[in-house]
PDB file of C-alpha atoms in Angstrom:
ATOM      1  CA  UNK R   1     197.103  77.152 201.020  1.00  0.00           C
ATOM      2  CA  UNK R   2     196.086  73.779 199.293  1.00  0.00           C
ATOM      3  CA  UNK R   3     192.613  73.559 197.295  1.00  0.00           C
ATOM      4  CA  UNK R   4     190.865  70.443 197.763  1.00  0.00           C
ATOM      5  CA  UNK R   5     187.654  69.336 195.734  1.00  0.00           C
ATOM      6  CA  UNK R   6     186.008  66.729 197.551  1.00  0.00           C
ATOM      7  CA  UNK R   7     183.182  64.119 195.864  1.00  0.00           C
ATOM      8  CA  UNK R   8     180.462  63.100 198.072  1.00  0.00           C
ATOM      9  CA  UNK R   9     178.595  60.334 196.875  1.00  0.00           C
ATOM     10  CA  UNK R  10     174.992  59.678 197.831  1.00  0.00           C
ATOM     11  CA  UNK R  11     172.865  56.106 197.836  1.00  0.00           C
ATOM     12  CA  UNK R  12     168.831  56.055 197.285  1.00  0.00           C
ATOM     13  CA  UNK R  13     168.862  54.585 201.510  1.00  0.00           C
ATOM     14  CA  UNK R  14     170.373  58.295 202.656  1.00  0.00           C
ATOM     15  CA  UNK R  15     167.970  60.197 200.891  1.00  0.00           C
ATOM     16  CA  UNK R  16     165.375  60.515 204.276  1.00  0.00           C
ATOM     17  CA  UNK R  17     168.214  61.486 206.289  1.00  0.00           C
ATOM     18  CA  UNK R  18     169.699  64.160 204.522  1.00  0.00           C
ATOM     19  CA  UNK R  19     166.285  65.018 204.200  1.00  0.00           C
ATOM     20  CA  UNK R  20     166.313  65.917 207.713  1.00  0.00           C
ATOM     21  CA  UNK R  21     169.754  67.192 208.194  1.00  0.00           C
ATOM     22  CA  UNK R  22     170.375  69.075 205.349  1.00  0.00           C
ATOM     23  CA  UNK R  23     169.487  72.624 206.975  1.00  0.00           C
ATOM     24  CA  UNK R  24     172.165  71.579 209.660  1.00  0.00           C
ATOM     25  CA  UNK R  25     174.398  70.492 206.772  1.00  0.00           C
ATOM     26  CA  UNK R  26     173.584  73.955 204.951  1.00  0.00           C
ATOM     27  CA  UNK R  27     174.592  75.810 208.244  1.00  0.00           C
ATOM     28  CA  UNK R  28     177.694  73.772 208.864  1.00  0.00           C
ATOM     29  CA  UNK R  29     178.667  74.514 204.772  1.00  0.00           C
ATOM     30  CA  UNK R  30     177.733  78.449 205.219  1.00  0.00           C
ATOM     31  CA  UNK R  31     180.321  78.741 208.409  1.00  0.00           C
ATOM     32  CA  UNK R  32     182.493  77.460 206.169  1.00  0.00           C
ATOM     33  CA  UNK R  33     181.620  80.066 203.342  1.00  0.00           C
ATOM     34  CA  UNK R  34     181.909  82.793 205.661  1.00  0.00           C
ATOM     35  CA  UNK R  35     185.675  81.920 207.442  1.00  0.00           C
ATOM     36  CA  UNK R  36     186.977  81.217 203.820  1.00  0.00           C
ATOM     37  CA  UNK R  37     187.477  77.654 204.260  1.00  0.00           C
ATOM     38  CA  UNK R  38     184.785  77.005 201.669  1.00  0.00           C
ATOM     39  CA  UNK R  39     185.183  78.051 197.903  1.00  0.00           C
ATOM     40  CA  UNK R  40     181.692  76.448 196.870  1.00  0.00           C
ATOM     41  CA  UNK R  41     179.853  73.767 196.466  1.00  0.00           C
ATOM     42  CA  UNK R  42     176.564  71.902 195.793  1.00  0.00           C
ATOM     43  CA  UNK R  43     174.845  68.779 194.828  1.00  0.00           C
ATOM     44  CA  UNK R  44     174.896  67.142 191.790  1.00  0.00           C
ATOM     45  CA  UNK R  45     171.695  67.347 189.409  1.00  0.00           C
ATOM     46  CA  UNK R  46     171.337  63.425 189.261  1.00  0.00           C
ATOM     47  CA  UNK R  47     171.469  63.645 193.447  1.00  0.00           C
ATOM     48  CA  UNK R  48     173.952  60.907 193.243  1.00  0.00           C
ATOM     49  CA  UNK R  49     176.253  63.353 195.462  1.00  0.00           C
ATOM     50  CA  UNK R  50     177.672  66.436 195.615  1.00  0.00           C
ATOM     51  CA  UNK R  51     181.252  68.254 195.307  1.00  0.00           C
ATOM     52  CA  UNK R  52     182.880  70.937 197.632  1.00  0.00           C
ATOM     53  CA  UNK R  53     185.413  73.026 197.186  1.00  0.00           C
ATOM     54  CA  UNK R  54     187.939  73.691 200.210  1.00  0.00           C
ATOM     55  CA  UNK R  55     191.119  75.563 200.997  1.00  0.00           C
ATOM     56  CA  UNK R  56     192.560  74.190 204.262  1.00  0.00           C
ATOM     57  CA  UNK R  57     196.135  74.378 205.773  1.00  0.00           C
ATOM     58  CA  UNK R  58     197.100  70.650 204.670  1.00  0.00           C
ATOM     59  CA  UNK R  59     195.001  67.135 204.165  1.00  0.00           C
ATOM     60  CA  UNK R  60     195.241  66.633 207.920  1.00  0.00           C
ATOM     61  CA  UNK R  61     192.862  70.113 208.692  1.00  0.00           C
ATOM     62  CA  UNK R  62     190.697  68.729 205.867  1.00  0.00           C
ATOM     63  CA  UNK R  63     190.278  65.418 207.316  1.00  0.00           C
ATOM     64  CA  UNK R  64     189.361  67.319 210.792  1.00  0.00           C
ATOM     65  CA  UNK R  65     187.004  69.797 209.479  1.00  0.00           C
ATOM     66  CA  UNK R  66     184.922  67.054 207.343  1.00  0.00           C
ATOM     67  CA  UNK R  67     184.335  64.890 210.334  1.00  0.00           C
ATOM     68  CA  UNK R  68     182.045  67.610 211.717  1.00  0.00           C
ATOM     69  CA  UNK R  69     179.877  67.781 208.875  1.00  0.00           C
ATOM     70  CA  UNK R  70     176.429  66.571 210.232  1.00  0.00           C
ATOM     71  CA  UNK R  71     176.182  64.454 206.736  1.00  0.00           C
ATOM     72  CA  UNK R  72     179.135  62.545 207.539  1.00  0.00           C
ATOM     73  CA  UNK R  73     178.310  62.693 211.656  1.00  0.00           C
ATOM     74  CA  UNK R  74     175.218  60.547 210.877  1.00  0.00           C
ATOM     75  CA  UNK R  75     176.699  58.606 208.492  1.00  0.00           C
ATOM     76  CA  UNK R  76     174.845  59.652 205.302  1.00  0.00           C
ATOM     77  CA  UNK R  77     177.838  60.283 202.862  1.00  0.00           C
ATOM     78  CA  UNK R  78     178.582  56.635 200.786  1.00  0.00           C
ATOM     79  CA  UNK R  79     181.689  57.531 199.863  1.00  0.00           C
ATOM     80  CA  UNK R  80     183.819  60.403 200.088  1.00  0.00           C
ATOM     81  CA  UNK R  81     186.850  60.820 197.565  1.00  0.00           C
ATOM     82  CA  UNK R  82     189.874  64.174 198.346  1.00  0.00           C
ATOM     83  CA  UNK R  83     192.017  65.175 195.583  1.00  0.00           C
ATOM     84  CA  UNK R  84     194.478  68.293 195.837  1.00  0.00           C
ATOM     85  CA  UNK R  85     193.658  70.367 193.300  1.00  0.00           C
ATOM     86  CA  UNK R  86     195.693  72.971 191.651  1.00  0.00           C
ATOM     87  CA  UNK R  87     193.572  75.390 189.649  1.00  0.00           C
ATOM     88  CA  UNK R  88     195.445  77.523 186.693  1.00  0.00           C
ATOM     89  CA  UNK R  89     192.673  79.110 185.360  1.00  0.00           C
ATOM     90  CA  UNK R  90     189.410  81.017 186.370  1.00  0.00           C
ATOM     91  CA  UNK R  91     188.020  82.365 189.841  1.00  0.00           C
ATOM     92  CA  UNK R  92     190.544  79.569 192.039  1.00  0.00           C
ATOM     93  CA  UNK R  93     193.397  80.103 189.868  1.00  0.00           C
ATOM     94  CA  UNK R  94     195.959  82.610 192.212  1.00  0.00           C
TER      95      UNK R  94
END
């Protein structure tokens, strides 16, 4: 199955909302953990976004699955960039 690391970027005006939903974002990002969908992920230090780390069926299942993420259902992700990623070494690498 495809890897896919996706960049969330963040802007100062999101920072109240995320605020808020962030334990439903959490909770959204830990179902993903726990049906393997999810590799990791996490913010970046500078909270100018964050990057996560999926393994879906295709681009088209990725696409699905990120809509329901209450960051992106309330419209607090900026910008949000997918590459395919193809790891050959270390704890993704098959």
């Amino acid at each position: 199955m495809p890897i896919f690391a996706v960049h969330y970027s963040y802007s100062e005006a999101t920072v109240p909302g995320r605020d808020t939903y962030r334990p439903e974002h959490r909770a959204w990002l830990g179902d993903h953990l726990a049906a393997g969908t999810l590799l990791s992920s996490g913010p970046f230090a500078d909270g100018s976004g964050a990057l996560l780390v999926f393994q879906t069926a295709d681009a088209d299942a990725l696409t699905a699955l990120l809509a329901d993420d209450p960051f992106a259902r309330e419209k607090l992700v900026d910008h949000v960039a997918v590459l395919e990623w193809v790891p050959v070494l270390g704890a993704f690498a098959s």
